[in-house]
CSV table of C-alpha atoms and ligand atoms in Angstrom, one decimal:
chain,number,residue,atom,x,y,z
R,44,UNK,CA,0.0,0.0,0.0
R,45,UNK,CA,1.5,3.4,-0.9
R,46,UNK,CA,1.7,6.2,1.6
R,47,UNK,CA,-0.8,8.6,-0.2
R,48,UNK,CA,-3.5,5.9,0.3
R,49,UNK,CA,-3.0,6.1,4.1
R,50,UNK,CA,-2.3,9.8,4.7
R,51,UNK,CA,-4.2,12.8,3.4
R,52,UNK,CA,-2.2,15.7,1.9
R,53,UNK,CA,-3.2,17.9,5.0
R,54,UNK,CA,-1.9,15.2,7.4
R,55,UNK,CA,1.2,14.8,5.3
R,56,UNK,CA,2.0,18.5,5.6
R,57,UNK,CA,1.6,18.3,9.3
R,58,UNK,CA,3.9,15.3,9.5
R,59,UNK,CA,6.6,17.3,7.6
R,60,UNK,CA,6.6,19.7,10.5
R,61,UNK,CA,7.6,17.1,13.0
R,62,UNK,CA,11.1,16.0,12.4
R,63,UNK,CA,10.8,12.7,14.4
R,64,UNK,CA,8.0,11.6,12.1
R,65,UNK,CA,9.9,12.6,9.0
R,66,UNK,CA,13.0,10.8,10.2
R,67,UNK,CA,11.1,7.6,11.0
R,68,UNK,CA,9.3,7.7,7.6
R,69,UNK,CA,12.6,8.3,5.9
R,70,UNK,CA,10.8,11.1,3.9
R,71,UNK,CA,14.0,12.9,3.2
R,72,UNK,CA,15.9,9.8,2.2
R,73,UNK,CA,17.2,9.5,5.8
R,74,UNK,CA,19.8,6.7,5.6
R,75,UNK,CA,19.3,3.4,7.3
R,76,UNK,CA,22.1,3.9,9.8
R,77,UNK,CA,20.5,7.1,11.0
R,78,UNK,CA,17.0,5.5,10.9
R,79,UNK,CA,15.1,6.2,14.1
R,80,UNK,CA,17.8,8.6,15.3
R,81,UNK,CA,16.6,10.7,18.2
R,82,UNK,CA,18.5,13.8,17.4
R,83,UNK,CA,18.5,15.8,14.2
R,84,UNK,CA,21.0,18.4,13.0
R,85,UNK,CA,20.3,20.4,9.8
R,86,UNK,CA,23.2,22.1,8.1
R,87,UNK,CA,22.6,25.0,5.7
R,88,UNK,CA,25.3,25.3,3.0
R,89,UNK,CA,27.6,22.6,1.7
R,90,UNK,CA,30.8,24.7,1.3
R,91,UNK,CA,34.0,24.5,3.4
R,92,UNK,CA,32.3,25.0,6.8
R,93,UNK,CA,29.0,23.2,6.2
R,94,UNK,CA,30.3,20.1,4.4
R,95,UNK,CA,33.0,19.6,7.1
R,96,UNK,CA,30.5,20.0,9.9
R,97,UNK,CA,28.0,17.6,8.4
R,98,UNK,CA,30.7,14.9,7.8
R,99,UNK,CA,32.3,15.3,11.2
R,100,UNK,CA,29.0,15.2,13.0
R,101,UNK,CA,28.3,11.8,11.4
R,102,UNK,CA,31.9,10.6,12.2
R,103,UNK,CA,31.7,11.7,15.8
R,104,UNK,CA,28.2,10.4,16.5
R,105,UNK,CA,26.5,8.2,13.8
R,106,UNK,CA,23.3,8.2,15.8
R,107,UNK,CA,22.7,11.8,14.8
R,108,UNK,CA,20.6,12.3,11.6
R,109,UNK,CA,22.3,15.0,9.6
R,110,UNK,CA,20.6,16.8,6.8
R,111,UNK,CA,22.7,19.1,4.5
R,112,UNK,CA,20.8,21.6,2.4
R,113,UNK,CA,22.8,22.9,-0.6
R,114,UNK,CA,21.4,24.1,-3.9
R,115,UNK,CA,24.5,23.2,-6.0
R,116,UNK,CA,25.0,19.7,-7.2
R,117,UNK,CA,28.7,20.6,-7.9
R,118,UNK,CA,30.6,22.9,-5.6
R,119,UNK,CA,33.5,24.8,-7.2
R,120,UNK,CA,36.1,25.7,-4.6
R,121,UNK,CA,37.3,29.3,-4.4
R,122,UNK,CA,40.8,28.0,-3.3
R,123,UNK,CA,42.6,27.3,-6.6
R,124,UNK,CA,40.1,29.3,-8.6
R,125,UNK,CA,42.9,31.9,-9.2
R,126,UNK,CA,45.0,29.0,-10.5
R,127,UNK,CA,42.2,28.4,-13.1
R,128,UNK,CA,42.6,32.1,-14.2
R,129,UNK,CA,46.3,31.4,-14.8
R,130,UNK,CA,45.6,28.3,-16.8
R,131,UNK,CA,47.2,26.1,-14.2
R,132,UNK,CA,44.0,24.2,-13.3
R,133,UNK,CA,40.6,23.7,-15.0
R,134,UNK,CA,37.1,24.2,-13.6
R,135,UNK,CA,36.8,20.5,-13.4
R,136,UNK,CA,39.9,20.3,-11.2
R,137,UNK,CA,38.2,22.5,-8.6
R,138,UNK,CA,34.8,20.7,-8.7
R,139,UNK,CA,33.5,18.8,-5.6
R,140,UNK,CA,30.3,16.7,-5.2
R,141,UNK,CA,28.3,15.3,-2.3
R,142,UNK,CA,28.4,11.7,-3.4
R,143,UNK,CA,30.8,10.5,-0.6
R,144,UNK,CA,29.0,12.5,2.1
R,145,UNK,CA,25.8,10.8,1.0
R,146,UNK,CA,27.0,7.3,0.4
R,147,UNK,CA,29.8,6.8,2.8
R,148,UNK,CA,28.8,9.1,5.7
R,149,UNK,CA,25.0,8.8,5.2
R,150,UNK,CA,24.5,12.6,5.3
R,151,UNK,CA,21.0,13.3,3.9
R,152,UNK,CA,21.8,15.8,1.2
R,153,UNK,CA,18.9,17.9,-0.1
R,154,UNK,CA,19.6,19.9,-3.3
R,155,UNK,CA,17.7,23.0,-2.4
R,156,UNK,CA,18.0,26.4,-0.7
R,157,UNK,CA,16.8,27.3,2.8
R,158,UNK,CA,14.5,30.3,2.5
R,159,UNK,CA,13.4,30.8,6.1
R,160,UNK,CA,14.5,29.8,9.6
R,161,UNK,CA,12.0,29.7,12.5
R,162,UNK,CA,14.1,29.8,15.6
R,163,UNK,CA,11.1,29.5,17.9
R,164,UNK,CA,9.7,26.3,16.2
R,165,UNK,CA,13.2,25.1,15.4
R,166,UNK,CA,12.4,24.6,11.7
R,167,UNK,CA,13.9,25.4,8.3
R,168,UNK,CA,11.8,26.1,5.3
R,169,UNK,CA,13.2,25.1,1.9
R,170,UNK,CA,12.5,26.8,-1.5
R,171,UNK,CA,10.5,23.7,-2.6
R,172,UNK,CA,8.1,24.2,0.4
R,173,UNK,CA,9.6,21.3,2.5
R,174,UNK,CA,10.0,22.1,6.3
R,175,UNK,CA,12.7,20.5,8.3
R,176,UNK,CA,12.8,20.2,12.0
R,177,UNK,CA,16.0,20.3,13.9
R,178,UNK,CA,17.4,19.9,17.4
R,179,UNK,CA,20.5,22.0,16.4
R,180,UNK,CA,21.0,24.0,13.2
R,181,UNK,CA,24.3,24.9,11.6
R,182,UNK,CA,24.3,27.9,9.2
R,183,UNK,CA,27.3,28.2,6.8
R,184,UNK,CA,26.1,30.2,3.8
R,185,UNK,CA,29.4,32.0,3.1
R,186,UNK,CA,29.2,35.6,1.9
R,187,UNK,CA,26.8,38.0,0.3
R,188,UNK,CA,27.8,41.3,-1.5
R,189,UNK,CA,26.9,44.9,-0.7
R,190,UNK,CA,25.8,45.7,-4.2
R,191,UNK,CA,25.0,49.3,-3.5
R,192,UNK,CA,28.4,50.1,-2.0
R,193,UNK,CA,29.9,51.3,-5.3
R,194,UNK,CA,27.6,53.7,-7.3
R,195,UNK,CA,27.0,52.3,-10.8
R,196,UNK,CA,27.6,48.7,-9.8
R,197,UNK,CA,24.9,46.0,-9.6
R,198,UNK,CA,24.5,42.2,-9.5
R,199,UNK,CA,23.4,42.3,-13.2
R,200,UNK,CA,26.7,44.1,-14.1
R,201,UNK,CA,28.7,41.6,-12.2
R,202,UNK,CA,26.9,38.8,-14.1
R,203,UNK,CA,27.7,40.3,-17.5
R,204,UNK,CA,30.7,42.7,-17.7
R,205,UNK,CA,32.4,43.3,-14.3
R,206,UNK,CA,32.7,39.8,-12.6
R,207,UNK,CA,33.8,39.5,-9.0
R,208,UNK,CA,34.8,35.9,-9.3
R,209,UNK,CA,34.6,35.7,-5.5
R,210,UNK,CA,32.2,32.8,-5.5
R,211,UNK,CA,33.7,30.2,-7.7
R,212,UNK,CA,31.7,28.8,-10.6
R,213,UNK,CA,30.2,30.8,-13.5
R,214,UNK,CA,31.9,34.0,-12.2
R,215,UNK,CA,35.3,32.4,-12.5
R,216,UNK,CA,34.5,31.3,-16.1
R,217,UNK,CA,33.3,34.8,-17.0
R,218,UNK,CA,36.6,36.4,-15.8
R,219,UNK,CA,38.6,33.7,-17.4
R,220,UNK,CA,36.9,34.2,-20.8
R,221,UNK,CA,37.4,38.0,-20.5
R,222,UNK,CA,41.2,37.6,-19.8
R,223,UNK,CA,41.5,35.1,-22.7
R,224,UNK,CA,39.8,37.4,-25.2
R,225,UNK,CA,41.7,40.6,-24.0
R,226,UNK,CA,44.1,42.2,-26.4
R,227,UNK,CA,47.9,42.1,-25.8
R,228,UNK,CA,48.6,45.5,-24.2
R,229,UNK,CA,45.3,45.6,-22.4
R,230,UNK,CA,44.7,46.8,-18.8
R,231,UNK,CA,43.2,44.6,-16.1
R,232,UNK,CA,41.9,46.5,-13.1
R,233,UNK,CA,41.3,44.6,-9.9
R,234,UNK,CA,39.4,46.4,-7.1
R,235,UNK,CA,39.6,44.6,-3.8
R,236,UNK,CA,37.1,45.4,-1.0
R,237,UNK,CA,37.6,47.0,2.4
R,238,UNK,CA,38.1,44.7,5.4
R,239,UNK,CA,36.7,42.4,6.6
R,240,UNK,CA,36.2,40.1,3.5
R,241,UNK,CA,36.6,36.5,2.3
R,242,UNK,CA,40.2,35.4,1.8
R,243,UNK,CA,42.3,38.6,2.6
R,244,UNK,CA,45.2,37.5,0.3
R,245,UNK,CA,42.8,36.4,-2.5
R,246,UNK,CA,42.9,39.6,-4.7
R,247,UNK,CA,46.7,39.7,-4.5
R,248,UNK,CA,47.2,36.1,-5.4
R,249,UNK,CA,44.8,36.8,-8.3
R,250,UNK,CA,46.9,39.7,-9.5
R,251,UNK,CA,50.0,37.4,-9.3
R,252,UNK,CA,48.4,34.6,-11.3
R,253,UNK,CA,46.8,36.9,-13.9
R,254,UNK,CA,50.3,38.4,-14.3
R,255,UNK,CA,51.6,34.8,-14.8
R,256,UNK,CA,49.2,34.3,-17.6
R,257,UNK,CA,49.7,37.7,-19.2
R,258,UNK,CA,53.5,37.5,-19.1
R,259,UNK,CA,53.3,34.3,-21.1
R,260,UNK,CA,50.5,35.2,-23.5
R,261,UNK,CA,50.0,39.0,-23.6
R,262,UNK,CA,53.2,40.5,-22.3
R,263,UNK,CA,52.5,44.1,-23.1
R,264,UNK,CA,49.5,44.1,-20.7
R,265,UNK,CA,49.3,45.7,-17.2
R,266,UNK,CA,47.5,45.1,-14.0
R,267,UNK,CA,46.3,48.0,-11.8
R,268,UNK,CA,45.0,47.2,-8.3
R,269,UNK,CA,42.8,50.0,-6.9
R,270,UNK,CA,42.6,49.3,-3.2
R,271,UNK,CA,40.6,51.2,-0.5
R,272,UNK,CA,43.1,49.8,2.0
R,273,UNK,CA,46.6,51.1,2.9
R,274,UNK,CA,48.0,47.7,3.6
R,275,UNK,CA,47.1,44.1,2.7
R,276,UNK,CA,47.7,40.5,3.7
R,277,UNK,CA,51.3,39.2,3.2
R,278,UNK,CA,52.0,42.6,1.5
R,279,UNK,CA,55.8,42.5,1.7
R,280,UNK,CA,56.0,39.0,0.3
R,281,UNK,CA,53.6,39.7,-2.5
R,282,UNK,CA,55.5,42.8,-3.6
R,283,UNK,CA,58.8,41.1,-3.4
R,284,UNK,CA,57.4,38.3,-5.6
R,285,UNK,CA,55.9,40.8,-8.1
R,286,UNK,CA,59.3,42.6,-8.4
R,287,UNK,CA,61.1,39.3,-9.0
R,288,UNK,CA,58.6,37.6,-11.4
R,289,UNK,CA,56.6,40.4,-13.1
R,290,UNK,CA,58.7,43.6,-12.9
R,291,UNK,CA,56.7,46.7,-14.0
R,292,UNK,CA,53.5,44.7,-14.7
R,293,UNK,CA,51.5,45.1,-11.5
R,294,UNK,CA,50.8,48.5,-9.9
R,295,UNK,CA,49.1,48.6,-6.5
R,296,UNK,CA,47.5,51.9,-5.5
R,297,UNK,CA,46.5,52.2,-1.8
R,298,UNK,CA,43.6,54.1,-0.4
R,299,UNK,CA,45.6,57.2,0.5
R,300,UNK,CA,47.2,57.3,-3.0
R,301,UNK,CA,43.9,57.2,-4.9
R,302,UNK,CA,42.9,53.5,-4.7
R,303,UNK,CA,39.4,54.0,-3.3
R,304,UNK,CA,36.8,53.4,-6.0
R,305,UNK,CA,33.8,55.8,-5.9
R,306,UNK,CA,32.0,55.0,-9.1
R,307,UNK,CA,32.0,52.4,-11.9
R,308,UNK,CA,30.6,52.5,-15.4
R,309,UNK,CA,30.2,49.2,-17.1
R,310,UNK,CA,29.4,50.7,-20.5
R,311,UNK,CA,32.6,52.7,-20.9
R,312,UNK,CA,34.5,50.3,-18.6
R,313,UNK,CA,35.6,53.2,-16.5
R,314,UNK,CA,36.5,53.2,-12.8
R,315,UNK,CA,36.4,56.5,-11.0
R,316,UNK,CA,38.5,56.9,-7.9
R,317,UNK,CA,38.9,59.9,-5.5
R,318,UNK,CA,41.8,61.0,-7.7
R,319,UNK,CA,40.5,60.5,-11.3
R,320,UNK,CA,39.4,58.0,-13.9
R,321,UNK,CA,40.9,54.7,-15.1
R,322,UNK,CA,39.7,52.7,-18.1
R,323,UNK,CA,40.1,48.9,-18.1
R,324,UNK,CA,39.9,46.2,-20.7
R,325,UNK,CA,38.9,43.8,-17.9
R,326,UNK,CA,37.6,45.0,-14.6
R,327,UNK,CA,37.4,42.7,-11.6
R,328,UNK,CA,35.5,44.6,-8.9
R,329,UNK,CA,35.1,42.6,-5.7
R,330,UNK,CA,32.3,44.3,-3.8
R,331,UNK,CA,32.4,44.8,0.0
R,332,UNK,CA,30.8,41.9,1.8
R,333,UNK,CA,28.4,40.7,4.5
R,334,UNK,CA,27.1,37.5,5.9
R,335,UNK,CA,25.2,35.1,3.6
R,336,UNK,CA,21.6,36.2,2.8
R,337,UNK,CA,19.8,33.5,4.9
R,338,UNK,CA,21.8,34.6,8.0
R,339,UNK,CA,20.5,38.1,7.5
R,340,UNK,CA,16.9,37.0,7.0
R,341,UNK,CA,17.0,34.8,10.1
R,342,UNK,CA,18.2,37.8,12.2
R,343,UNK,CA,21.5,36.2,13.0
R,344,UNK,CA,23.6,39.3,12.1
R,345,UNK,CA,24.5,42.3,14.2
R,346,UNK,CA,25.1,45.9,13.1
R,347,UNK,CA,28.5,44.8,11.5
R,348,UNK,CA,26.6,42.7,8.9
R,349,UNK,CA,28.2,39.5,10.3
R,350,UNK,CA,27.0,36.9,12.9
R,351,UNK,CA,28.2,37.1,16.5
R,352,UNK,CA,28.8,33.7,18.1
R,353,UNK,CA,30.1,32.0,21.2
R,354,UNK,CA,33.5,30.8,20.0
R,355,UNK,CA,33.4,27.7,22.2
R,356,UNK,CA,30.6,26.2,20.1
R,357,UNK,CA,29.9,28.8,17.4
R,358,UNK,CA,26.4,29.0,18.7
R,359,UNK,CA,24.7,32.3,17.8
R,360,UNK,CA,24.6,34.8,20.7
R,361,UNK,CA,21.4,36.0,19.2
R,362,UNK,CA,19.4,32.8,18.6
R,363,UNK,CA,20.3,29.8,20.8
R,364,UNK,CA,20.3,26.4,19.1
R,365,UNK,CA,21.7,27.9,15.9
R,366,UNK,CA,25.4,27.7,15.2
R,367,UNK,CA,27.0,30.0,12.6
R,368,UNK,CA,30.3,29.0,11.1
R,369,UNK,CA,32.6,30.0,8.2
R,370,UNK,CA,32.8,33.4,6.5
R,371,UNK,CA,29.4,34.5,8.0
R,372,UNK,CA,30.6,34.3,11.6
R,373,UNK,CA,32.6,36.7,13.7
R,374,UNK,CA,35.5,34.6,14.8
R,375,UNK,CA,37.8,37.1,16.4
R,376,UNK,CA,41.2,37.4,14.7
R,377,UNK,CA,40.6,34.3,12.5
R,378,UNK,CA,40.6,35.3,8.8
R,379,UNK,CA,37.6,34.3,6.6
R,380,UNK,CA,39.2,31.3,4.9
R,381,UNK,CA,38.2,27.8,3.8
R,382,UNK,CA,40.6,26.3,6.3
R,383,UNK,CA,39.2,28.4,9.1
R,384,UNK,CA,35.6,27.5,8.1
R,385,UNK,CA,36.5,23.8,8.1
R,386,UNK,CA,38.2,24.1,11.5
R,387,UNK,CA,35.1,25.9,12.8
R,388,UNK,CA,32.8,23.2,11.3
R,389,UNK,CA,34.7,20.6,13.3
R,390,UNK,CA,34.6,22.6,16.5
R,391,UNK,CA,30.8,23.2,16.1
R,392,UNK,CA,30.3,19.5,15.3
R,393,UNK,CA,32.1,18.4,18.4
R,394,UNK,CA,30.3,21.0,20.6
R,395,UNK,CA,26.9,19.9,19.2
R,396,UNK,CA,27.6,16.2,19.9
R,397,UNK,CA,28.3,17.2,23.6
R,398,UNK,CA,25.4,19.6,23.8
R,399,UNK,CA,23.0,16.9,22.5
R,400,UNK,CA,24.3,14.6,25.2
R,401,UNK,CA,23.6,17.3,27.8
R,402,UNK,CA,27.3,18.0,28.3
R,403,UNK,CA,29.2,21.2,28.2
R,404,UNK,CA,31.4,21.7,25.1
R,405,UNK,CA,35.2,21.5,25.6
R,406,UNK,CA,37.3,24.7,25.0
R,407,UNK,CA,38.6,24.2,21.4
R,408,UNK,CA,41.7,25.3,19.6
R,409,UNK,CA,41.3,26.4,16.0
R,410,UNK,CA,43.7,26.5,13.1
R,411,UNK,CA,44.3,28.3,9.8
R,412,UNK,CA,46.8,27.9,7.0
R,413,UNK,CA,46.8,29.9,3.8
R,414,UNK,CA,49.0,29.4,0.8
R,415,UNK,CA,49.2,32.0,-2.0
R,416,UNK,CA,50.8,31.1,-5.4
R,417,UNK,CA,52.7,34.0,-7.0
R,418,UNK,CA,54.3,31.9,-9.8
R,419,UNK,CA,54.5,28.2,-10.7
R,420,UNK,CA,57.4,27.5,-8.4
R,421,UNK,CA,56.8,30.4,-6.1
R,422,UNK,CA,54.3,30.3,-3.2
R,423,UNK,CA,54.1,32.0,0.2
R,424,UNK,CA,52.1,31.0,3.3
R,425,UNK,CA,50.8,32.1,6.6
R,426,UNK,CA,49.6,29.9,9.5
R,427,UNK,CA,48.1,30.4,12.9
R,428,UNK,CA,46.7,28.4,15.9
R,429,UNK,CA,44.1,30.1,17.9
R,430,UNK,CA,42.7,29.6,21.4
R,431,UNK,CA,39.9,31.2,23.5
R,432,UNK,CA,40.5,33.8,26.1
R,433,UNK,CA,38.3,36.3,27.9
R,434,UNK,CA,39.0,38.6,24.8
R,435,UNK,CA,37.6,35.9,22.4
R,436,UNK,CA,39.6,34.0,19.7
R,437,UNK,CA,43.2,35.1,19.8
R,438,UNK,CA,46.3,33.6,18.1
R,439,UNK,CA,48.6,31.6,20.4
R,440,UNK,CA,51.8,33.6,20.5
R,441,UNK,CA,54.6,31.9,18.6
R,442,UNK,CA,52.2,29.4,17.0
R,443,UNK,CA,52.0,31.0,13.6
R,444,UNK,CA,54.3,31.2,10.7
R,445,UNK,CA,54.9,33.3,7.7
R,446,UNK,CA,57.3,32.6,4.8
R,447,UNK,CA,60.4,34.6,5.5
R,448,UNK,CA,61.2,37.6,3.3
R,449,UNK,CA,64.6,36.1,2.5
R,450,UNK,CA,63.3,32.7,1.5
R,451,UNK,CA,65.4,31.0,-1.2
R,452,UNK,CA,64.2,29.5,-4.5
R,453,UNK,CA,64.1,26.0,-3.0
R,454,UNK,CA,61.9,27.1,-0.1
R,455,UNK,CA,59.5,29.0,-2.4
R,456,UNK,CA,59.3,25.9,-4.7
R,457,UNK,CA,58.6,23.7,-1.6
R,458,UNK,CA,55.8,26.1,-0.5
R,459,UNK,CA,54.2,25.7,-4.0
R,460,UNK,CA,54.2,21.9,-3.6
R,461,UNK,CA,52.8,22.3,-0.1
R,462,UNK,CA,50.0,24.4,-1.5
R,463,UNK,CA,49.0,21.5,-3.8
R,464,UNK,CA,49.2,19.1,-0.8
R,465,UNK,CA,47.1,21.5,1.3
R,466,UNK,CA,44.4,21.7,-1.4
R,467,UNK,CA,44.3,17.9,-1.9
R,468,UNK,CA,44.0,17.3,1.8
R,469,UNK,CA,41.3,19.8,2.6
R,470,UNK,CA,39.0,18.9,-0.2
R,471,UNK,CA,39.4,15.2,0.7
R,472,UNK,CA,38.8,16.0,4.4
R,473,UNK,CA,35.7,18.0,3.5
R,474,UNK,CA,34.0,16.2,0.6
R,475,UNK,CA,36.0,13.0,0.1
H,155,FAD,C1,39.7,33.7,-5.0
H,155,FAD,C2,39.6,33.0,-3.7
H,155,FAD,C3,40.7,32.2,-3.3
H,155,FAD,C4,40.6,31.6,-2.0
H,155,FAD,N1,41.6,30.8,-1.6
H,155,FAD,C5,41.6,30.3,-0.4
H,155,FAD,C6,42.7,29.5,0.0
H,155,FAD,O1,43.7,29.3,-0.7
H,155,FAD,N2,42.6,28.9,1.3
H,155,FAD,C7,41.5,29.1,2.1
H,155,FAD,O2,41.5,28.6,3.2
H,155,FAD,N3,40.5,29.9,1.7
H,155,FAD,C8,40.5,30.5,0.5
H,155,FAD,N4,39.4,31.2,0.1
H,155,FAD,C9,38.3,31.5,1.0
H,155,FAD,C10,37.3,30.4,1.1
H,155,FAD,O3,36.8,30.1,-0.2
H,155,FAD,C11,36.1,30.8,2.0
H,155,FAD,O4,36.6,31.3,3.2
H,155,FAD,C12,35.3,29.5,2.3
H,155,FAD,O5,34.7,29.1,1.1
H,155,FAD,C13,34.2,29.9,3.4
H,155,FAD,O6,33.5,28.7,3.7
H,155,FAD,P1,31.9,28.9,4.0
H,155,FAD,O7,31.4,27.5,4.4
H,155,FAD,O8,31.7,30.0,5.0
H,155,FAD,O9,31.3,29.4,2.6
H,155,FAD,P2,31.3,28.6,1.2
H,155,FAD,O10,32.4,27.7,1.1
H,155,FAD,O11,31.1,29.7,0.2
H,155,FAD,O12,29.9,27.8,1.2
H,155,FAD,C14,28.7,28.4,1.4
H,155,FAD,C15,27.6,27.5,0.7
H,155,FAD,O13,26.4,27.8,1.2
H,155,FAD,C16,25.4,27.6,0.2
H,155,FAD,N5,24.3,28.5,0.5
H,155,FAD,C17,24.2,29.8,0.6
H,155,FAD,N6,22.9,30.2,1.0
H,155,FAD,C18,22.2,29.0,1.1
H,155,FAD,C19,20.9,28.8,1.5
H,155,FAD,N7,20.0,29.7,1.7
H,155,FAD,N8,20.5,27.5,1.5
H,155,FAD,C20,21.4,26.5,1.2
H,155,FAD,N9,22.6,26.7,0.9
H,155,FAD,C21,23.1,27.9,0.9
H,155,FAD,C22,26.2,28.1,-1.1
H,155,FAD,O14,25.6,27.6,-2.2
H,155,FAD,C23,27.6,27.6,-0.8
H,155,FAD,O15,27.8,26.4,-1.4
H,155,FAD,C24,39.5,31.8,-1.2
H,155,FAD,C25,38.4,32.6,-1.6
H,155,FAD,C26,38.5,33.2,-2.9
H,155,FAD,C27,37.3,34.1,-3.3
């Protein structure tokens, strides 16, 4: 006898609202090992934070039923997307899927978007109308852009002429195609955002790898970085690399020297700064950022536009029972990186396992490592280990590391090979 014969549509809708019923019916494809599980965790977002949290929850406590909500069947990683621009990787190389999470870890993956969170009823509504109940919710939606921050800019312009390429996928392909069809002798303008933003070294690695491509294919071309900031991540190391590998090709203009963009015109491909106008053949404007849309709509953000959390568990300080991880969260001095998001996902998973058992979460330590490729055999890195103090998340003194300014060619080559190892490890750890 099929289910529709036994339950009316109205009763069926009511059942969807009670997670225990949905789990026992296996309505969402709840896997056999999680069948009858008493606790349910829903994870919104299958990127670096969310996918790691979902997988580690299942590893730490297989009795928990974990549902991951992510609209994309294929996730393109931002890490190594700059390598794609340089022709050193393809889009296929940076693609990840949810097959292993589903089949090996029995995570119930739903290909849809969360459109509303009801923190009072502990439910998440999906775009397709389905409602999921949770005992704990993890929110890891990454970033959203402040489209109105630069007059003349818009999401439509970003999707056609001025890509940000700061969420990997079609945006990366658009920027790649523009670079490939640009004339020799053209000008690429990169406009990084103000702090805080996703991957602080990202725009500067991008400038390096676009220079790598242009040097080989279009050597008369130039790159102009118009920056609202007066300093940037790993600045000395980047500038040293640019002088060695791409002399005269990359110009960085700081905020005080006229780098702040005040207007953009996509028709004439003109960027206006406080000091004048610049025309570009390719313009890569990366807008200022805020927490992912669903975090905003659920009231998880504060006046800063990001989500305040208790760093022991990454539980929201606004809505108990909801944990915000990754770029959307305010994580003290930790940068907004994939490695940090993954580390936070594991900390949140471990904390949730204890909370669901009625225990107090242990005080965690968190980590971050970030490699930036400047040329094929030339990479730099920064690393840090973090702990909790009364002041929040702080770096443990002496724990971190930065490539030294006087590193020799062997060391820089070794860093480049470590970067590949880093990427392979983190994508395996998260989706593999
Ligand atoms: C060019 C570039 C290079 C980078 N290089 C590095 C690097 O080398 N190392 C490093 O550590 N980090 C790097 N990063 C940073 C890294 O990509 C991010 O910090 C990381 O992706 C953050 O993870 P997250 O889980 O917060 O967000 P994401 O990984 O972006 O995942 C968010 C997911 O949530 C989904 N989502 C959003 N809203 C909803 C919704 N309503 N319902 C369901 N799903 C939703 C999205 O589809 C997305 O898949 C780089 C970033 C860029 C742009």
